[in-house]
mmCIF file of the C-alpha atoms, coordinates in Angstrom:
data_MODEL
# 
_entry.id   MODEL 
# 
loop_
_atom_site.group_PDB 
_atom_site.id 
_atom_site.type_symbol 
_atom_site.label_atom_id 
_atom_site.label_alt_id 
_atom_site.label_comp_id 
_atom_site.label_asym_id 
_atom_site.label_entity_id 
_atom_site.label_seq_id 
_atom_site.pdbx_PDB_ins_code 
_atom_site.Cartn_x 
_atom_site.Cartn_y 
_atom_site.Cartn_z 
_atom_site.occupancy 
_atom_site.B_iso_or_equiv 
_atom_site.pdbx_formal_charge 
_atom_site.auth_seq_id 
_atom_site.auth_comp_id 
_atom_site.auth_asym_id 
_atom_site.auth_atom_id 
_atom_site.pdbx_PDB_model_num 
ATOM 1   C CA . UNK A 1 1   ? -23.718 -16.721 -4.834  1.00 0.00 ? 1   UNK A CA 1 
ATOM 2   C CA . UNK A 1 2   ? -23.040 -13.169 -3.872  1.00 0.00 ? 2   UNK A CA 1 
ATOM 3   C CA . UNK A 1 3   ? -25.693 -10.361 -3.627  1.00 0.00 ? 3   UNK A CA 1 
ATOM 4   C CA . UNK A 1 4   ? -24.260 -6.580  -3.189  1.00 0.00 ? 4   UNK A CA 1 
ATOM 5   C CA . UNK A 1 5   ? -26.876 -4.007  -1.227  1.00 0.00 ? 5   UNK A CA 1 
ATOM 6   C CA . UNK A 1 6   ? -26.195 -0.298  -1.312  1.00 0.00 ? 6   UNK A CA 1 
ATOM 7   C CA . UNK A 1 7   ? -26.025 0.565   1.917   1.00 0.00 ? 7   UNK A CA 1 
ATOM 8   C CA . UNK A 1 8   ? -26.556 3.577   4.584   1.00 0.00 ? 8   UNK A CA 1 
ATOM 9   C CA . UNK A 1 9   ? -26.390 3.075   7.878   1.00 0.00 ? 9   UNK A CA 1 
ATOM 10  C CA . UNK A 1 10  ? -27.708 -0.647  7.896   1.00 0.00 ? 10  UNK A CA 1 
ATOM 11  C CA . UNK A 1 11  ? -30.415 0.808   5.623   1.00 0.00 ? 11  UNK A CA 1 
ATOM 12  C CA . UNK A 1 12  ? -30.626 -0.247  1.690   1.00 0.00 ? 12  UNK A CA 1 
ATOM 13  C CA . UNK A 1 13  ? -29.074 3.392   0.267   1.00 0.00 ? 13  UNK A CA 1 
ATOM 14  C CA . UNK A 1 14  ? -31.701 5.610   -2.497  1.00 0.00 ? 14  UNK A CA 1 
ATOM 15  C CA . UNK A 1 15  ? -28.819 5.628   -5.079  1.00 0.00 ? 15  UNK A CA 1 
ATOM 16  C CA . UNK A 1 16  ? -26.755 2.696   -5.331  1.00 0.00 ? 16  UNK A CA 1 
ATOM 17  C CA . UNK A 1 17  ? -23.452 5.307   -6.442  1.00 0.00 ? 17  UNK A CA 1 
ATOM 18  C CA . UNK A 1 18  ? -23.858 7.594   -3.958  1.00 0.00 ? 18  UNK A CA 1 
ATOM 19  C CA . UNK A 1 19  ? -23.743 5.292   -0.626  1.00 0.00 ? 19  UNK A CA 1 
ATOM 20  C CA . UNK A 1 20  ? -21.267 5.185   2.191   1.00 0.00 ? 20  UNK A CA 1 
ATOM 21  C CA . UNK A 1 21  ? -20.829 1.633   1.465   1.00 0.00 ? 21  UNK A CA 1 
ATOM 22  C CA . UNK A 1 22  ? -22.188 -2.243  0.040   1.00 0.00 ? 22  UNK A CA 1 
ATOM 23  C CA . UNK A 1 23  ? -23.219 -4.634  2.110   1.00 0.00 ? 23  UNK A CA 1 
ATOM 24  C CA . UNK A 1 24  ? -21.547 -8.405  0.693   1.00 0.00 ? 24  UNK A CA 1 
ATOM 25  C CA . UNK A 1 25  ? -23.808 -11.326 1.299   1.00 0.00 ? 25  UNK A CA 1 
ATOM 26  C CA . UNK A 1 26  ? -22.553 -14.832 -0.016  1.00 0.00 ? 26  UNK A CA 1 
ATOM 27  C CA . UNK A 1 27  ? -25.662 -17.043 0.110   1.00 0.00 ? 27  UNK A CA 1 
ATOM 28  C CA . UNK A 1 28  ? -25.468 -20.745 -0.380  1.00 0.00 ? 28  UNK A CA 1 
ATOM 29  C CA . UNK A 1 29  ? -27.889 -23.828 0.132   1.00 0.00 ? 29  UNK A CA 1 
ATOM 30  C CA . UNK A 1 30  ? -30.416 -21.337 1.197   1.00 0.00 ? 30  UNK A CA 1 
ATOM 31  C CA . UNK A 1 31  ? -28.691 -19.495 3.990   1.00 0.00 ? 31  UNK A CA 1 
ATOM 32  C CA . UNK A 1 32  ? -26.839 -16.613 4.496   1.00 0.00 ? 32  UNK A CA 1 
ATOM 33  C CA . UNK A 1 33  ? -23.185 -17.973 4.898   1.00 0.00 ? 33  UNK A CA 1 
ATOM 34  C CA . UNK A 1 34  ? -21.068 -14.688 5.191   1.00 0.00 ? 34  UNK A CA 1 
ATOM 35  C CA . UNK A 1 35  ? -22.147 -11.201 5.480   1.00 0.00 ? 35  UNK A CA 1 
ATOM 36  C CA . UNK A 1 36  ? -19.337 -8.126  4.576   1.00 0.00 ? 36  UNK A CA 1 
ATOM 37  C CA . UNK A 1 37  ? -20.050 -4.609  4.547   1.00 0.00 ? 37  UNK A CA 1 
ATOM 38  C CA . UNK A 1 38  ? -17.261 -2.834  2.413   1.00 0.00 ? 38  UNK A CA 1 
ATOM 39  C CA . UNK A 1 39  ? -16.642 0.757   1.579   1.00 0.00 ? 39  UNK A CA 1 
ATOM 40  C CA . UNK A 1 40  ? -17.659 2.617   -1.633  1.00 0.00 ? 40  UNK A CA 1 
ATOM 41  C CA . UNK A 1 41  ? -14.694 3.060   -3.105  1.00 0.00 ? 41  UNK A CA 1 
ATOM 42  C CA . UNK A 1 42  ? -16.324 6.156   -5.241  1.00 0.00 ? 42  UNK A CA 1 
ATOM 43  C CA . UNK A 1 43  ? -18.307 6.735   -8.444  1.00 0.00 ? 43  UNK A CA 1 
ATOM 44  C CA . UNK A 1 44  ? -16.434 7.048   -11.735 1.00 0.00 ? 44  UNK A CA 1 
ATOM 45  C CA . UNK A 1 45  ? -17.764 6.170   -15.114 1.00 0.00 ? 45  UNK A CA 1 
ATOM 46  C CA . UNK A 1 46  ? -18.325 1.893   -14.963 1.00 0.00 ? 46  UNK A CA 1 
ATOM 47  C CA . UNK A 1 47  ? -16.195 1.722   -12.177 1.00 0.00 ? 47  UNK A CA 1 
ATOM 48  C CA . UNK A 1 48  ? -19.029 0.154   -9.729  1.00 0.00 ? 48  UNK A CA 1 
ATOM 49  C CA . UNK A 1 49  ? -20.137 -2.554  -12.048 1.00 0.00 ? 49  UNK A CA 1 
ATOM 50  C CA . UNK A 1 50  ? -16.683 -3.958  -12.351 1.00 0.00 ? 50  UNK A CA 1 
ATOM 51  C CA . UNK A 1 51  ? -15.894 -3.524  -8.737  1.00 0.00 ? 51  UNK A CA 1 
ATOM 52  C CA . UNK A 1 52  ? -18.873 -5.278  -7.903  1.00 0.00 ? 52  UNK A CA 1 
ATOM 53  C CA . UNK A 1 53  ? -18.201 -7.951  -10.169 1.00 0.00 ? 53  UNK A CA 1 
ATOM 54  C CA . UNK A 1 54  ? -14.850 -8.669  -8.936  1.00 0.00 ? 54  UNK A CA 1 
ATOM 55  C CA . UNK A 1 55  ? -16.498 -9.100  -5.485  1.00 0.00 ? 55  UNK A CA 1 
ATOM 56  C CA . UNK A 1 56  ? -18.722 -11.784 -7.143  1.00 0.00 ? 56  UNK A CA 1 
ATOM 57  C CA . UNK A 1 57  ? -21.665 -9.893  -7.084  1.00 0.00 ? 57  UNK A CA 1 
ATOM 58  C CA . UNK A 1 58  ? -24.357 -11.427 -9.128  1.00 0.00 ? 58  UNK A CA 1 
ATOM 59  C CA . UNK A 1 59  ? -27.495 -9.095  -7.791  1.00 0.00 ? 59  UNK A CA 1 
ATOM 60  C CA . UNK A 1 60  ? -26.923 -5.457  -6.899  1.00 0.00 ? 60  UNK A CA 1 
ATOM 61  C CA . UNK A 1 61  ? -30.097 -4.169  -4.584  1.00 0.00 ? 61  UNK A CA 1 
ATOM 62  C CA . UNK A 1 62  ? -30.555 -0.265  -4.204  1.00 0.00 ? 62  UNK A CA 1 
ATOM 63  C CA . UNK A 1 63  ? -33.057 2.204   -3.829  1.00 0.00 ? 63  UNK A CA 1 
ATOM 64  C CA . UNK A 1 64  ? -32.727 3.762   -6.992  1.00 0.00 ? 64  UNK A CA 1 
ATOM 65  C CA . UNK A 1 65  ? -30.245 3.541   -10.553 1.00 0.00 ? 65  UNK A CA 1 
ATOM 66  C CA . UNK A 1 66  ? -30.209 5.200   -13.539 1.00 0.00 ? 66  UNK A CA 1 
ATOM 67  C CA . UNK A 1 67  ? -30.711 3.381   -16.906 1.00 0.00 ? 67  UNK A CA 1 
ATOM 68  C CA . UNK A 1 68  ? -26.898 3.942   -17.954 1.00 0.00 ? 68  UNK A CA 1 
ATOM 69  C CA . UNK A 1 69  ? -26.080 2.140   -14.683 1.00 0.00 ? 69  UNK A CA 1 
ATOM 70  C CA . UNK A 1 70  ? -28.372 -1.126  -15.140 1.00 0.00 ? 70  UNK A CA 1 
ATOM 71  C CA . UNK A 1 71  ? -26.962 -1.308  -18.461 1.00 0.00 ? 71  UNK A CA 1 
ATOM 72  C CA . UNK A 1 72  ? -23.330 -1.643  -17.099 1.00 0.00 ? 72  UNK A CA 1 
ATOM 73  C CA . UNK A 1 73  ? -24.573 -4.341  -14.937 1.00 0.00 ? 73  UNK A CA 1 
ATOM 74  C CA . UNK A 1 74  ? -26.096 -6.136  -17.345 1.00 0.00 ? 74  UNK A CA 1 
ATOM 75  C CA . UNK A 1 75  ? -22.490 -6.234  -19.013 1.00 0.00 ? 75  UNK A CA 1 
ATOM 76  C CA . UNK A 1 76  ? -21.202 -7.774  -15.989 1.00 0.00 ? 76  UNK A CA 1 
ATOM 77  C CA . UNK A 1 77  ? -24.338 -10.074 -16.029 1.00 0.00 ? 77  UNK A CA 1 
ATOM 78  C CA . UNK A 1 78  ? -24.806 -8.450  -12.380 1.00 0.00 ? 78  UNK A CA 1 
ATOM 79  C CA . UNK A 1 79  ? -28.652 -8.372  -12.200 1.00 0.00 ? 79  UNK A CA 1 
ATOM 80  C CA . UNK A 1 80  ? -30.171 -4.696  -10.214 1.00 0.00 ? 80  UNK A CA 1 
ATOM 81  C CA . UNK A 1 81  ? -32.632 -4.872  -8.093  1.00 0.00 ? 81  UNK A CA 1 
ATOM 82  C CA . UNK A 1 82  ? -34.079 -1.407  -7.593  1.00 0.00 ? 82  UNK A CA 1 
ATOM 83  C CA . UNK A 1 83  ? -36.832 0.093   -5.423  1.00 0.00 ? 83  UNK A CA 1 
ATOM 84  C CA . UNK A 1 84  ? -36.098 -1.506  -2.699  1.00 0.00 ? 84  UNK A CA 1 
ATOM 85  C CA . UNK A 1 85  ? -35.852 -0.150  0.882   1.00 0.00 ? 85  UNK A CA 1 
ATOM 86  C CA . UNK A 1 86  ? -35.939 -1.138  4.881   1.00 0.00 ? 86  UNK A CA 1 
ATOM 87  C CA . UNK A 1 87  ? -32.888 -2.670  6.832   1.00 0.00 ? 87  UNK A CA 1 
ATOM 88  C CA . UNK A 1 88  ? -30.010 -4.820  4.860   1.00 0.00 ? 88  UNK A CA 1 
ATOM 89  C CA . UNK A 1 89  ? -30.635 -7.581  7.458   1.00 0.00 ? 89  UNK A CA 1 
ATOM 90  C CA . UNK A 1 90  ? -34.099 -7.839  6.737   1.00 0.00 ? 90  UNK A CA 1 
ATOM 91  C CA . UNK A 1 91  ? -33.738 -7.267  2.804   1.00 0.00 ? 91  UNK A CA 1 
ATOM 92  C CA . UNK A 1 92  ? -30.976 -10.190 2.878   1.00 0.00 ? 92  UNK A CA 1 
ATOM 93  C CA . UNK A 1 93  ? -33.216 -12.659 5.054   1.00 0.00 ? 93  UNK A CA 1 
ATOM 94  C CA . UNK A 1 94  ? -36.423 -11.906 1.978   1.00 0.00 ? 94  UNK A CA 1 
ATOM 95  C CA . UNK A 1 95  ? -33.699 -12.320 -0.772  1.00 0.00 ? 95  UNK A CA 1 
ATOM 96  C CA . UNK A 1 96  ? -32.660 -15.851 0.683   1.00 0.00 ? 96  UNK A CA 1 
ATOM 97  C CA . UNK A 1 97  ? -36.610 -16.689 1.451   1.00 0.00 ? 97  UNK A CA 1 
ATOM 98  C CA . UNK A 1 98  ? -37.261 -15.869 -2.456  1.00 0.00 ? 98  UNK A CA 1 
ATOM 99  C CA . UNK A 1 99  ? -39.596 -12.900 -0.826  1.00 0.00 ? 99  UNK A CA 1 
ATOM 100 C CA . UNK A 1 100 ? -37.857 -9.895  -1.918  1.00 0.00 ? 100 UNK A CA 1 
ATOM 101 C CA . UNK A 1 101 ? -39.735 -7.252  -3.849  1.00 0.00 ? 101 UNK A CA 1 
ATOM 102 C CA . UNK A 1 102 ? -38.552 -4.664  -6.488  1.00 0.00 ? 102 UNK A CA 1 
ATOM 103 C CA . UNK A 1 103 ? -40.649 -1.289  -6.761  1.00 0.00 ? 103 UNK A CA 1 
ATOM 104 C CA . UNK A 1 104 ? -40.104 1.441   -8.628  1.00 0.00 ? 104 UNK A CA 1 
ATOM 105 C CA . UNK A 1 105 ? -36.080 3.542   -9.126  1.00 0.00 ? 105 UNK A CA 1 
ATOM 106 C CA . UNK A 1 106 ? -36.089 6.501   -6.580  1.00 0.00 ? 106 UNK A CA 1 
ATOM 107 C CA . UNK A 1 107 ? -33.642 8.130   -9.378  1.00 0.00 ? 107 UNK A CA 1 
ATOM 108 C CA . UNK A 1 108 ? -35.673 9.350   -12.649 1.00 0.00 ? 108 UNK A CA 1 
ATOM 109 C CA . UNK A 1 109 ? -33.322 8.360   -15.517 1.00 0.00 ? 109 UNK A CA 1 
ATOM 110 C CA . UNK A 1 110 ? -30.610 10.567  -16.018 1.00 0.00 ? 110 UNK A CA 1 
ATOM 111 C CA . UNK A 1 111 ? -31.287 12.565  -12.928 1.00 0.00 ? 111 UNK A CA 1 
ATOM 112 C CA . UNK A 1 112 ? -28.571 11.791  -10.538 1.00 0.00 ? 112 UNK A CA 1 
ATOM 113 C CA . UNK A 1 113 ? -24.957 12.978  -10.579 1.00 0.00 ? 113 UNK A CA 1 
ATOM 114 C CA . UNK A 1 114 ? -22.375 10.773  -11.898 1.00 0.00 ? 114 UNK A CA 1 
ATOM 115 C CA . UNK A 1 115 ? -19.965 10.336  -14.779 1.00 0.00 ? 115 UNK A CA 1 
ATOM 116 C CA . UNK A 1 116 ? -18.255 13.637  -14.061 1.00 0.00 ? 116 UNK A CA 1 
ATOM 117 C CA . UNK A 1 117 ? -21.297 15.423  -15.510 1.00 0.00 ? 117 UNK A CA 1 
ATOM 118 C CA . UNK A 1 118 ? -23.183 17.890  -12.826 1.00 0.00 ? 118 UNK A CA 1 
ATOM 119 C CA . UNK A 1 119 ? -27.079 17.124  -13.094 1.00 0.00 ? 119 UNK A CA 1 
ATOM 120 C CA . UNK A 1 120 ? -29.835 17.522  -10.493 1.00 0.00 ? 120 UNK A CA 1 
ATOM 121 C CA . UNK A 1 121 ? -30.497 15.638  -8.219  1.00 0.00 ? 121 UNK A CA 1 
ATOM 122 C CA . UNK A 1 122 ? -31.696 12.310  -7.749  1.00 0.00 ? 122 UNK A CA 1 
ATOM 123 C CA . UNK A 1 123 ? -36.015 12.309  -7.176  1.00 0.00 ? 123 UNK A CA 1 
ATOM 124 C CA . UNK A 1 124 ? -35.060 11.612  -3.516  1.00 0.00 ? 124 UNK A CA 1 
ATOM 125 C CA . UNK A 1 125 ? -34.339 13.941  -0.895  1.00 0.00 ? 125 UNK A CA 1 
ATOM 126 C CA . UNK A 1 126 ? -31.545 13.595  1.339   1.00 0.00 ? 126 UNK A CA 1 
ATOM 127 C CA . UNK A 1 127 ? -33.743 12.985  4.517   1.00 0.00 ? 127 UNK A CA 1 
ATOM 128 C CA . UNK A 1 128 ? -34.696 9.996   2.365   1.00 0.00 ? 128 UNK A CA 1 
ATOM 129 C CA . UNK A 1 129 ? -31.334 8.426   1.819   1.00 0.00 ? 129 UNK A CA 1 
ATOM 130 C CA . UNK A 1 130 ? -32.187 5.154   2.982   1.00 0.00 ? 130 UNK A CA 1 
ATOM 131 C CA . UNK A 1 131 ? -36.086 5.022   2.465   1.00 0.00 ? 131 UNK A CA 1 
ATOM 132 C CA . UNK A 1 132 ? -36.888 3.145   5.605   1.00 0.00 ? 132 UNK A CA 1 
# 
């Protein structure tokens, strides 16, 4: 199995669209067995859900995603795991342990920018890109 991590500087990114890159982890027998971190290869309109599902993502974990967003997923039976923040090491080692914890989106719904339509801003500033 394959999780995907929005990722910022080995931190798990506020917006899962708007990081520098995802962090692959293929997990099996209950260890890690391969970790990949891959560029964002940019935000378009469902683009990142099927991206992520032809990596063989089957969890996306981010700081923050709009409802539009988790809905894509869904499509792609790619299950999001928002609200969570701290180092992608340490987030991938509480997955694997069963430990990992959702909290709240950082992104109120419909807040961020995306989909070629300019919005505010996502409820996060930019010192907070990574939460950690």
């Amino acid at each position: 199995m394959k999780i995907a991590i929005s990722t910022d500087a080995g931190f798990v990114s506020a917006h899962f669209g708007r990081c520098p890159s995802f962090t692959i982890a293929e997990i099996g027998e209950g260890k890690i067995l391969k970790v990949e971190e891959i560029n964002n290869p940019g935000h378009q309109p469902a683009f990142l859900p099927n991206f992520l599902a032809e990596c063989g993502a089957k969890y996306i974990i981010c700081g923050g995603m709009g409802r539009r967003a988790e809905a894509l997923f869904a499509e792609k039976e790619i299950i999001p795991i928002v609200g969570v923040t701290g180092k992608v090491t340490e987030v991938i080692e509480k997955f694997v342990q069963g430990k990992l914890e959702a909290g709240e989106s950082s992104c109120k719904p419909g807040a961020g920018k995306g989909y070629g339509l300019e919005k505010e801003e996502c409820d996060h500033s930019e010192e907070d890109t990574h939460l950690h």
